[in-house]
Short mmCIF file of C-alpha atoms and ligand atoms in Angstrom, two decimals:
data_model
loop_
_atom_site.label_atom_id
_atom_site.label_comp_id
_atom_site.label_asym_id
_atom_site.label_seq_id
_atom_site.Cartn_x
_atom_site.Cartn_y
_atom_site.Cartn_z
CA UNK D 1 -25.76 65.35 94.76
CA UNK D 2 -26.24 63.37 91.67
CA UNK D 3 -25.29 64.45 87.64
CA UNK D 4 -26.55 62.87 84.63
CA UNK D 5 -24.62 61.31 82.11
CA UNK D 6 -25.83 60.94 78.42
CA UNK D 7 -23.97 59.36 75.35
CA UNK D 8 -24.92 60.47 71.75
CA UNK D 9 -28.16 58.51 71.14
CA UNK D 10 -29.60 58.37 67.68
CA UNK D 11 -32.68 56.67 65.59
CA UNK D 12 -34.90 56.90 68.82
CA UNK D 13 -38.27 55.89 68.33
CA UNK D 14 -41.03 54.84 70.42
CA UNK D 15 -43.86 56.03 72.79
CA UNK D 16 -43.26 58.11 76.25
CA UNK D 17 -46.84 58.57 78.30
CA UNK D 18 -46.65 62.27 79.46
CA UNK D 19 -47.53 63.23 83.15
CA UNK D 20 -49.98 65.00 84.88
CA UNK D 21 -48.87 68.89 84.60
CA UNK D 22 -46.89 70.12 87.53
CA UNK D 23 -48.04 73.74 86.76
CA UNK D 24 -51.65 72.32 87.41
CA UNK D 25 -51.46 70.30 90.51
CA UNK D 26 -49.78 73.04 92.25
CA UNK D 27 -52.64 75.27 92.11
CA UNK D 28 -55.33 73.16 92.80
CA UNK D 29 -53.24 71.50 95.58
CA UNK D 30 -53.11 74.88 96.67
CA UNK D 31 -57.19 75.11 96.56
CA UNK D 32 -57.53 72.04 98.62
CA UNK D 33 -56.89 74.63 101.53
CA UNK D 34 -59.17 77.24 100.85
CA UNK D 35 -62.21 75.01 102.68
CA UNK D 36 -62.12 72.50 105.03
CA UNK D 37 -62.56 68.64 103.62
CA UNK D 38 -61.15 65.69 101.79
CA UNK D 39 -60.22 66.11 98.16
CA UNK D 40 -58.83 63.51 95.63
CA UNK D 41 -57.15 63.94 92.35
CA UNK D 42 -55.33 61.55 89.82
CA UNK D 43 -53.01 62.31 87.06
CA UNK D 44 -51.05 63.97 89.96
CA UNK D 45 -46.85 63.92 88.57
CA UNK D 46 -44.83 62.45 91.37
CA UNK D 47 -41.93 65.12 91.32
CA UNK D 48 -40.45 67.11 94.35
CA UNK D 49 -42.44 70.33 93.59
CA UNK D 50 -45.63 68.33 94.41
CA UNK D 51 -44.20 66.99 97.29
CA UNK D 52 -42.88 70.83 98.28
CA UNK D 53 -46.57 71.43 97.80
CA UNK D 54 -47.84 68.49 99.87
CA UNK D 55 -45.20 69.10 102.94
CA UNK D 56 -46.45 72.59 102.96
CA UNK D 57 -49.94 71.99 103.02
CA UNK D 58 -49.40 69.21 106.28
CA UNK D 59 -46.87 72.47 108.33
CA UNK D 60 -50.27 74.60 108.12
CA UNK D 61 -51.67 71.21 109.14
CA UNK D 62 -53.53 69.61 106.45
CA UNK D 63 -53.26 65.59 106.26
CA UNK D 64 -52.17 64.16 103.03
CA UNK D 65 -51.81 61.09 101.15
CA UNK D 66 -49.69 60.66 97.84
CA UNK D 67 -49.56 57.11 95.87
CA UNK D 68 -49.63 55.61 92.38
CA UNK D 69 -50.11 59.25 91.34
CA UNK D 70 -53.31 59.95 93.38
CA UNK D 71 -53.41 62.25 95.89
CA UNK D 72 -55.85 62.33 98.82
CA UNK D 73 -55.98 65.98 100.71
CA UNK D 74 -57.60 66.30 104.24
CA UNK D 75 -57.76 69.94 104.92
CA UNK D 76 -60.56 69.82 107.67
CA UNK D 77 -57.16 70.71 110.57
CA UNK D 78 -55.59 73.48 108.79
CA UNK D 79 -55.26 76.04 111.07
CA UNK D 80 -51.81 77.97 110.12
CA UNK D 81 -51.52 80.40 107.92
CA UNK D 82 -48.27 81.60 107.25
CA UNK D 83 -45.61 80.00 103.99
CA UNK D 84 -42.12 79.79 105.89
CA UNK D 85 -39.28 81.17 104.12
CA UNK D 86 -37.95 77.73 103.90
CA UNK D 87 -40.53 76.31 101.81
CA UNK D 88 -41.07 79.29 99.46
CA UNK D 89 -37.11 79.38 98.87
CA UNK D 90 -37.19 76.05 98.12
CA UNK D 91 -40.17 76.42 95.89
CA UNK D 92 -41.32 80.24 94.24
CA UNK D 93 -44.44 78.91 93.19
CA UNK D 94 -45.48 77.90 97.02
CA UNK D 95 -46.81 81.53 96.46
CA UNK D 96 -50.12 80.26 95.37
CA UNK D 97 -51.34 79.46 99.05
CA UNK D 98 -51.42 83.03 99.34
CA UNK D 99 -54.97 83.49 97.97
CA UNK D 100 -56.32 80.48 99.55
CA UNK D 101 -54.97 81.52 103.05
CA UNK D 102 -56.97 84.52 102.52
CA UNK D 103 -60.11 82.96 101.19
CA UNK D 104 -59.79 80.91 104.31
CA UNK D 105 -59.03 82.68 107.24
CA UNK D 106 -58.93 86.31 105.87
CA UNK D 107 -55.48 87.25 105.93
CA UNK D 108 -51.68 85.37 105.26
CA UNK D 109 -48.24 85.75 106.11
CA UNK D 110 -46.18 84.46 102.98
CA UNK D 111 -42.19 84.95 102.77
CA UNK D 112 -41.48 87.00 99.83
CA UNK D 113 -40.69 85.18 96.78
CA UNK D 114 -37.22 85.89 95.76
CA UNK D 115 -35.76 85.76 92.25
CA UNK D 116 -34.70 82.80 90.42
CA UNK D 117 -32.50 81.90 87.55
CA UNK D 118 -34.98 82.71 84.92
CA UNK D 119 -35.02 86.29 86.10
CA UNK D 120 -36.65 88.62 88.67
CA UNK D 121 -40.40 87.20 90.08
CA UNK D 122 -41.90 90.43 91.14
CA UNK D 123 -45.61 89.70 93.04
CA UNK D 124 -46.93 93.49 92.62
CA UNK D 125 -49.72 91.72 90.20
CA UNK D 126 -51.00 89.94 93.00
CA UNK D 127 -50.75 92.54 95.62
CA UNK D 128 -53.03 94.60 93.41
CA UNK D 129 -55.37 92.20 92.64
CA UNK D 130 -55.90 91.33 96.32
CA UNK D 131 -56.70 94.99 96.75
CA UNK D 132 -58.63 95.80 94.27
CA UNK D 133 -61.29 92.72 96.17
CA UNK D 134 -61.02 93.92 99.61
CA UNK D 135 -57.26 92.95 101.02
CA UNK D 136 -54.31 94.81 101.71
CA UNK D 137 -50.52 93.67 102.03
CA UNK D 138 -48.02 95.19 104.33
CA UNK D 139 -43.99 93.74 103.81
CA UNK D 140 -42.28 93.07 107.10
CA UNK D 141 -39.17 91.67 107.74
CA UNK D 142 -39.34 89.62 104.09
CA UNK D 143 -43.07 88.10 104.50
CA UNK D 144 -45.78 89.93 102.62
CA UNK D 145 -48.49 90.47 105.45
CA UNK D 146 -52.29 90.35 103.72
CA UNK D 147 -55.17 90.73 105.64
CA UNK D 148 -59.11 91.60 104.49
CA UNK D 149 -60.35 94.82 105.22
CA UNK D 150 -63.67 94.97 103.51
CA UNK D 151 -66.36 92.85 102.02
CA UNK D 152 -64.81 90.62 99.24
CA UNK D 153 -65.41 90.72 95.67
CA UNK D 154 -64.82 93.81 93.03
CA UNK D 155 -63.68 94.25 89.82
CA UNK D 156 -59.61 94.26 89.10
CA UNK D 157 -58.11 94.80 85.61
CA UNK D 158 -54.36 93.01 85.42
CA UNK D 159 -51.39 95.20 84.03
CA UNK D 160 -50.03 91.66 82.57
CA UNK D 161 -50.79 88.23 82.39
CA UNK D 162 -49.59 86.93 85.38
CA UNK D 163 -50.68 83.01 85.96
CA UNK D 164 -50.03 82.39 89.72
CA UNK D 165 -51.26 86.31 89.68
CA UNK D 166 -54.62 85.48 88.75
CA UNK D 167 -54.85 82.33 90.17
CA UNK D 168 -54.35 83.52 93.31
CA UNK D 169 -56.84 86.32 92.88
CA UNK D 170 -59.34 83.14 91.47
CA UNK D 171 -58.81 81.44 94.91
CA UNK D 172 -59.02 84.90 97.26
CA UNK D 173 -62.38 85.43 95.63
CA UNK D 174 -64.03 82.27 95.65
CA UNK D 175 -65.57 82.19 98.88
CA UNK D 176 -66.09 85.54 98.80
CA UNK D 177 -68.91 88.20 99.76
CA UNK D 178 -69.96 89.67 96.42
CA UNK D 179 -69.47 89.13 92.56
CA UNK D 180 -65.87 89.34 91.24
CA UNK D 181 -64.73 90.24 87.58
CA UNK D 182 -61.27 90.07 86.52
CA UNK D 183 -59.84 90.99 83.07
CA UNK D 184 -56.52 90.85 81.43
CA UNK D 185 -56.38 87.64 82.74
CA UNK D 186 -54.05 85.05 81.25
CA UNK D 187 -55.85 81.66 79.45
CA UNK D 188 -53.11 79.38 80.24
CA UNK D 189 -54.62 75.36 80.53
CA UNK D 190 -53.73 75.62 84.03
CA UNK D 191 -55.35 78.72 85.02
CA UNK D 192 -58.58 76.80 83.38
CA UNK D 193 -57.89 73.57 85.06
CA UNK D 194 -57.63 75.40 88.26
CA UNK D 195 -61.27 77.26 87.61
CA UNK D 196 -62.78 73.52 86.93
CA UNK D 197 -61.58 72.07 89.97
CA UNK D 198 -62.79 74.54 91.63
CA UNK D 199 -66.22 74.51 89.88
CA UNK D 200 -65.83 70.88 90.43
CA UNK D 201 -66.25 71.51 93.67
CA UNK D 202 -69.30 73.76 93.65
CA UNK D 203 -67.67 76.78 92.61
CA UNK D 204 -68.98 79.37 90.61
CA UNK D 205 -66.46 80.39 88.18
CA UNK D 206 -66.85 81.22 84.37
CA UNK D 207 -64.09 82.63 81.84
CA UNK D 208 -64.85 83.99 78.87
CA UNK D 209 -62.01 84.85 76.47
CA UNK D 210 -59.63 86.28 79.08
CA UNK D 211 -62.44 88.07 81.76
CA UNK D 212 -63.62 85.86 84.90
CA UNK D 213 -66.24 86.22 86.91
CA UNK D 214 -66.41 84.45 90.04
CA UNK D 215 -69.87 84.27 92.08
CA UNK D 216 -69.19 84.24 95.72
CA UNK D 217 -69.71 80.77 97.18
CA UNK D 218 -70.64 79.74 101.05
CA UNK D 219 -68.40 76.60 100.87
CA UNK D 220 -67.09 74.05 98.56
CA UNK D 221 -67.54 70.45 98.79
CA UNK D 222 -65.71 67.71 96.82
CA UNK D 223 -67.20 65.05 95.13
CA UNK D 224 -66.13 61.22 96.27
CA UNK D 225 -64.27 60.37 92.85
CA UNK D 226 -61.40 61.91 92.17
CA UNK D 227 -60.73 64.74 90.12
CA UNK D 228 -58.31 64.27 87.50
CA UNK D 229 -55.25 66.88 86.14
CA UNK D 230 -54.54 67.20 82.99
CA UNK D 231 -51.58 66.30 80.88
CA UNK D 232 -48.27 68.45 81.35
CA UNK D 233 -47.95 70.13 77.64
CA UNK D 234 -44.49 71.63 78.83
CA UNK D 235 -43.36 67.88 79.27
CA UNK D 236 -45.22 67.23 76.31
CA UNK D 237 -42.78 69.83 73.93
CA UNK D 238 -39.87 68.93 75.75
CA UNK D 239 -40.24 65.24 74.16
CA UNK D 240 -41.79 66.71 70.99
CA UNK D 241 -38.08 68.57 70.15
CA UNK D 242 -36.42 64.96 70.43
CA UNK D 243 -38.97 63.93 67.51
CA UNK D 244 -37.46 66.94 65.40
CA UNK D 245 -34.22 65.07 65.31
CA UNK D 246 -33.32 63.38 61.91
CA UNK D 247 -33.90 59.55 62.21
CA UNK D 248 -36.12 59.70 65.36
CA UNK D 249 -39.68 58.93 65.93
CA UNK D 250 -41.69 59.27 69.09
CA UNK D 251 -45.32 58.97 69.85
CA UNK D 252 -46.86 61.58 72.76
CA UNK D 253 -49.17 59.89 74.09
CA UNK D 254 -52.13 60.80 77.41
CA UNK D 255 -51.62 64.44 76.04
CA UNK D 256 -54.29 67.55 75.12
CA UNK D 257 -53.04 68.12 71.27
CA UNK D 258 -55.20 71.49 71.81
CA UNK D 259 -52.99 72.92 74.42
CA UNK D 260 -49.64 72.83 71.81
CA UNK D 261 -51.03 74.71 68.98
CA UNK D 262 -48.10 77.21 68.56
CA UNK D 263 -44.97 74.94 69.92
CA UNK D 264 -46.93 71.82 66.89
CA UNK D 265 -46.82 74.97 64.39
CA UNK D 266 -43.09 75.64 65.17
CA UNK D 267 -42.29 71.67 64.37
CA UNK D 268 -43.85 71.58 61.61
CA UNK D 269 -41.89 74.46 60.16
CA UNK D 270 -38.70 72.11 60.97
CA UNK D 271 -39.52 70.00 58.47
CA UNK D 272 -40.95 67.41 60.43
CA UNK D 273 -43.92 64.83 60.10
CA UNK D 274 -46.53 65.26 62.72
CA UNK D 275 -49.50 63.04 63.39
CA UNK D 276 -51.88 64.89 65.70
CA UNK D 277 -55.00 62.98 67.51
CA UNK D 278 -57.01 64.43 70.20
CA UNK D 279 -54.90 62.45 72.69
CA UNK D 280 -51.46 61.36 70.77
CA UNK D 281 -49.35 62.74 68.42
CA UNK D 282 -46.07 60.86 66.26
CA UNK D 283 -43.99 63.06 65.23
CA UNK D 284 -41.27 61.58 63.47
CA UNK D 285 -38.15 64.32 62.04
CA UNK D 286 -37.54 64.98 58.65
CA UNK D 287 -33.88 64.85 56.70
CA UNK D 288 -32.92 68.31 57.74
CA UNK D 289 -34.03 70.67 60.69
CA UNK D 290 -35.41 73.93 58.77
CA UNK D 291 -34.64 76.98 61.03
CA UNK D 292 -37.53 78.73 62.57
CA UNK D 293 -38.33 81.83 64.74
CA UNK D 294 -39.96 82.32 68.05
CA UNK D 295 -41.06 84.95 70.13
CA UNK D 296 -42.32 83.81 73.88
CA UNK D 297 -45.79 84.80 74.76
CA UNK D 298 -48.88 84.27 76.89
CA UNK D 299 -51.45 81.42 75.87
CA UNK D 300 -52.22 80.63 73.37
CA UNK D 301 -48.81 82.24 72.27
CA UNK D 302 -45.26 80.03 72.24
CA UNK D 303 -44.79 79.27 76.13
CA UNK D 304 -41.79 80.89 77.46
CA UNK D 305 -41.45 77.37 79.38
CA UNK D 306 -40.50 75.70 76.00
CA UNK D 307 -37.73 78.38 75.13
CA UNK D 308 -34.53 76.81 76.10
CA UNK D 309 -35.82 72.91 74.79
CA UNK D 310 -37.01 74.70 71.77
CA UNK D 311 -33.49 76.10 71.14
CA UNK D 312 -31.53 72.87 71.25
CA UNK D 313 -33.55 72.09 67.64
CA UNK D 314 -31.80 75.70 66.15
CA UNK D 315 -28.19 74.14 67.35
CA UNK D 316 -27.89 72.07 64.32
CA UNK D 317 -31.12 73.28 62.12
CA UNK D 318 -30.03 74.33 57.93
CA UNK D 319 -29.94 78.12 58.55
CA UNK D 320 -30.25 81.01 61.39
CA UNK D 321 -33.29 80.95 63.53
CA UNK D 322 -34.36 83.11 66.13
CA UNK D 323 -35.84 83.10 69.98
CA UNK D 324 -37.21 85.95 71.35
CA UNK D 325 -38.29 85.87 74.90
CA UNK D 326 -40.81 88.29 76.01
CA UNK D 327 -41.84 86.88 79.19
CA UNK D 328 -38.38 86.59 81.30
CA UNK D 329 -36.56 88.88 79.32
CA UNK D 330 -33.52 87.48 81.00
CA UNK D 331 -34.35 83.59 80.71
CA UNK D 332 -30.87 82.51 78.74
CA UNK D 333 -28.81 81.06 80.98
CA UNK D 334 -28.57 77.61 79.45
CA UNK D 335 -26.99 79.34 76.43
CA UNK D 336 -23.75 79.68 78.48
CA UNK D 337 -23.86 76.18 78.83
CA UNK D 338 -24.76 75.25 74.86
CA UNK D 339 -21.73 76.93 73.89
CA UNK D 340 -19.18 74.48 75.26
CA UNK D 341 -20.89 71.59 73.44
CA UNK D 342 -20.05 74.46 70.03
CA UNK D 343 -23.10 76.07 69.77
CA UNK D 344 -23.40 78.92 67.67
CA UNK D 345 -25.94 81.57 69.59
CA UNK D 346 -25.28 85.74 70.05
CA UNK D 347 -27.40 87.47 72.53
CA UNK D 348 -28.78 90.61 72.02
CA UNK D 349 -31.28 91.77 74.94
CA UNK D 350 -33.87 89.50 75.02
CA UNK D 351 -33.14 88.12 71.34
CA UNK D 352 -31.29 85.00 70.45
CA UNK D 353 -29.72 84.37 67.50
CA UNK D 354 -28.93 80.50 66.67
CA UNK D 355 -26.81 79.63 63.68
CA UNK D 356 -27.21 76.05 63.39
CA UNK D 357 -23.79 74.43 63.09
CA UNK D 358 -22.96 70.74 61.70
CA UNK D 359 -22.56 69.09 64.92
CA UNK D 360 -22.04 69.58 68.43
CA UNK D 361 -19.35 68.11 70.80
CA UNK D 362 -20.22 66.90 74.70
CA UNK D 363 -19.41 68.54 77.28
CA UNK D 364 -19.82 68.96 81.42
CA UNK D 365 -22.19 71.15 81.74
CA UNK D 366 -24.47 73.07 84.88
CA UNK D 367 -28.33 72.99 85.30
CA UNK D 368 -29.37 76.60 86.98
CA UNK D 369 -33.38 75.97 86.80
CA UNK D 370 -36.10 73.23 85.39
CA UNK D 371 -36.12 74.03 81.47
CA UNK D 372 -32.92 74.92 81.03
CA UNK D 373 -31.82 71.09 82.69
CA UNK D 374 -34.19 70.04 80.06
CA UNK D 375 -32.83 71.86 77.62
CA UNK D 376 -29.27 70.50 78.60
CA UNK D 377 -30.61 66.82 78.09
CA UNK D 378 -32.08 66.97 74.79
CA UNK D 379 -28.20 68.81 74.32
CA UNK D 380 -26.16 66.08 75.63
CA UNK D 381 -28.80 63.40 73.96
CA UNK D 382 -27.86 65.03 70.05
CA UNK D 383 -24.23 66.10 70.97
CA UNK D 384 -21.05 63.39 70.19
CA UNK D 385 -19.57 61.80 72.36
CA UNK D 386 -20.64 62.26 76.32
CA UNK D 387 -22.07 65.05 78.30
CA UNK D 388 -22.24 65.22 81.95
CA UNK D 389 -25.19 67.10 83.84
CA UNK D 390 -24.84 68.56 87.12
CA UNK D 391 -27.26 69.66 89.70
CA UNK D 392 -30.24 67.45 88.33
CA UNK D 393 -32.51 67.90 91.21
CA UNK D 394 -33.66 70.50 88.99
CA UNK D 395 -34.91 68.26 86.67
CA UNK D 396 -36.54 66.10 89.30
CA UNK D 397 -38.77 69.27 90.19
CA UNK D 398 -41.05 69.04 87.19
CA UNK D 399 -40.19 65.81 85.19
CA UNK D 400 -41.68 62.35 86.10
CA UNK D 401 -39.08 59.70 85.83
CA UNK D 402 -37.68 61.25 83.08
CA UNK D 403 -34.42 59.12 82.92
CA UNK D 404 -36.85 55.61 82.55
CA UNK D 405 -38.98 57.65 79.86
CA UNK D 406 -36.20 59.09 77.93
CA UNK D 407 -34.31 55.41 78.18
CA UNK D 408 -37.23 53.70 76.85
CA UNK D 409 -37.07 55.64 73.45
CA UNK D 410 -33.58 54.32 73.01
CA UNK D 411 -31.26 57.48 74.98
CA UNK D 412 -28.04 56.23 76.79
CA UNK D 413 -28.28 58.18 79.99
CA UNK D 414 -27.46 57.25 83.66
CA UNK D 415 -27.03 58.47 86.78
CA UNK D 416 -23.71 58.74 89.02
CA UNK D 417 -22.78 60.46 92.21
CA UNK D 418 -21.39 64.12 91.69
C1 EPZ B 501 -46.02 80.60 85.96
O1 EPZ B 501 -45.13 81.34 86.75
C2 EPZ B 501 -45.40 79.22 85.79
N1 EPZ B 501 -45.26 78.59 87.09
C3 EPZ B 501 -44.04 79.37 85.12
O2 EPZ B 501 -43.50 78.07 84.91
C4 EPZ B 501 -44.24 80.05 83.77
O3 EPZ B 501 -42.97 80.25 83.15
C5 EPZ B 501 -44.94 81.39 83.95
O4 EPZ B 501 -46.18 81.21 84.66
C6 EPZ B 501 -45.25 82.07 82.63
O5 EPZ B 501 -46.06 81.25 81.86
C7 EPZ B 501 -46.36 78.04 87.68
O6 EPZ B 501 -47.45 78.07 87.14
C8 EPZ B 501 -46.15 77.39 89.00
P1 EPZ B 501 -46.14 84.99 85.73
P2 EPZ B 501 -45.58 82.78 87.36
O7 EPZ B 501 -46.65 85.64 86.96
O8 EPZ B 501 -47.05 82.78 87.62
C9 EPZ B 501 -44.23 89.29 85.45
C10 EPZ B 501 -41.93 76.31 85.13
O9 EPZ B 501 -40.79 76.10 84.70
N2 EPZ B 501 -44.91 89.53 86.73
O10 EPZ B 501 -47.13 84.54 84.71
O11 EPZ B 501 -44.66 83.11 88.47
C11 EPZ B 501 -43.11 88.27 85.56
O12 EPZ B 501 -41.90 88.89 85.98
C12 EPZ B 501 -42.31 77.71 85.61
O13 EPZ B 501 -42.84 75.46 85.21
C13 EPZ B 501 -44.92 90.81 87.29
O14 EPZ B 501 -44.35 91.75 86.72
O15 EPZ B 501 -45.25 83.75 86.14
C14 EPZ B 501 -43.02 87.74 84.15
O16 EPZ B 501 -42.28 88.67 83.37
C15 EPZ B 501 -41.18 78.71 85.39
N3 EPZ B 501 -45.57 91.01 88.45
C16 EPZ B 501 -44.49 87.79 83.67
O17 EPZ B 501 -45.16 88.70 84.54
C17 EPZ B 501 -46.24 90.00 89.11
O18 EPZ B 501 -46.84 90.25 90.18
C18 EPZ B 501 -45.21 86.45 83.74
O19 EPZ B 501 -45.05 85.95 85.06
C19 EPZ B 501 -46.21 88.71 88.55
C20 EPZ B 501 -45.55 88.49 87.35
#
């Protein structure tokens, strides 16, 4: 096991290209499976979850290869279709074969999903969704059992906005025998990314406002050039909070300013000097760090994925700001860990109160889940002194060599055995 060590770094300032989104490529990875033939995308992050993603998709027998960031998918021998328990505990979000197992062969055997540290992961959304379109789930020794029963296609209204929910629902229904609408559904850049890969591919899928309706298609067929993910705007806002910082200055750059509305909002209420272009933004942090409130929502809403990096800002902002998380009610553990370094932070349900103190002291500290070991970073990068990170193969989940990016803006961080 490795740990991360960072020294106080100040007056950083430079570019950092951001990464194809994680929360993208796992879904259309996913489609690759739903019919058989050879798919290629670019942009793809190189970070364990893809590779999770990848080593499942070659156990139900698909052929793979993953370089420079492109990734070439051969699905034509997939023949399995059950998710072993060992690759969904390793990775919750291996769930999203589920709907493409069913478009493909009609039924699935997935190991439930457990929990994680950002709170319980329930799956009812999808369950329901597969019904209301023609499938039905059985749970048997700890693997949801789906199989189809009728025609497929429907109409299905979501209780919530669940992403993986609908996507999965997207990819049950695209090869499907009739017309299916769904509504409630969330409008997350991924979940759109998803529909025009698959359209890419001669789907027939169209969203409008948050209602899809998916024609039924007799088979999908990838073009020769690649298809290309976009930029990860979670990575995006993690580096955007280190711009916040008094005396820094970094540049975002291979980035969809569009898909950070809210979390660009949020900075500028810090105080801080943002330059926005269609693909770049500088944003370069004022004298002070004006406190601000959040409350986590759906898109186009504050992503609940930006919480905890979000928070480190509060730690030493002029005044009392306040997080409210409404999507994983639960999703605070990092504060535990932001208190050694002196944080100021009460908890009340799903409400944090920060009151920004004058400075912050480093500390050891434990990584429980991928934003919160971001979140402990961009803590240990503005904190005196030196802060030690264990557990960092969270980080490596769903951040592209972020040691190289963050040392290239100027942060003293390294790596050492735990
Ligand atoms: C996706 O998870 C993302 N993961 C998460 O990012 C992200 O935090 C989340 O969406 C919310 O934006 C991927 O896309 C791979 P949900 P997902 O279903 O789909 C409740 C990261 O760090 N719910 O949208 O699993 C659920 O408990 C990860 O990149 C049900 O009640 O989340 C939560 O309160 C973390 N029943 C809310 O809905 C269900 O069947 C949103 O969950 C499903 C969800």
């Amino acid at each position: 096991m490795e740990k991360i060590i960072i020294e106080q770094s100040k007056e950083l300032n430079g570019e950092v290209v951001i990464s194809g989104s994680k929360n993208s490529s796992l879904p259309i990875l996913a489609a690759t499976i739903l019919y058989s033939g050879t798919y290629k995308l670019s942009n793809v992050p190189d970070i364990s979850d893809v590779r999770t993603m990848l080593k499942l998709i070659e156990s139900l027998g698909g052929k793979y290869s993953f370089k420079n960031n492109e990734v070439v998918v051969d699905s034509s021998e997939i023949s399995h279709y059950e998710a072993p328990y060992e690759l969904v505990k390793t990775m919750r979000a291996s769930v999203v074969v589920w709907g493409s197992l069913l478009g493909r062969f009609g039924k699935a055997k997935i190991s439930f999903p457990g929990g994680c540290a950002i709170g319980d992961r329930p799956v009812d959304q999808h369950i329901k969704g597969f019904e209301s379109i023609g499938y039905s789930t059985k749970i048997s020794n700890g693997y949801l059992e789906t199989k189809k029963i009728t025609s497929i296609g429907g109409e299905h209204f979501f209780d919530l906005k669940s992403v993986t929910g609908c996507e999965n629902v997207i990819l049950a229904s695209t090869l499907g025998d009739k017309k299916t609408i769904l509504k409630n559904c969330p409008e997350e850049p991924e979940v759109v990314d998803l529909i025009n890969f698959l359209n890419f591919c001669g789907g027939k899928i169209v969203k409008k406002s948050d209602t899809i309706e998916i024609m039924p298609s007799s088979s999908l067929k990838a073009p020769n050039k690649a298809y290309k993910i976009i930029s990860d705007r979670i990575e995006a806002g993690t580096f955007g909070v280190l711009g916040c910082l008094p005396g820094n200055k970094i540049k975002l750059k291979n980035i969809n300013s569009d898909d950070l509305q809210v979390p660009l909002k949020i900075i500028k209420k810090m105080g801080t000097r943002v330059d926005i272009a269609k693909s770049s933004i500088t944003i370069e942090g004022g004298g002070e760090i004006k406190p601000f409130n959040i409350k986590t929502e759906s898109f186009p809403g504050f992503p609940t994925d930006l919480q905890a990096q979000f928070m480190v800002a509060a730690l030493l902002a002029n005044g009392e700001s306040k997080i409210i998380e409404e999507i994983f009610p639960s999703r605070f553990i990092h504060v535990a860990e932001l208190r050694k370094l002196g944080a100021n932070i009460k908890l009340k349900n799903n409400t944090a109160i920060v009151n920004g103190v004058a400075s912050l002291n480093g500390a050891r500290m434990q990584a429980s889940d991928l934003r919160a070991s971001a979140c402990l970073i961009l803590a240990g990068i503005i904190a005196k002194n030196k802060s030690e990170i264990n557990r960092v193969y969270h980080l490596d989940r769903g951040y592209e060599k972020i040691d190289n990016k963050l040392m290239n803006l100027g942060v003293k961080i390294w790596r050492e055995k735990e």
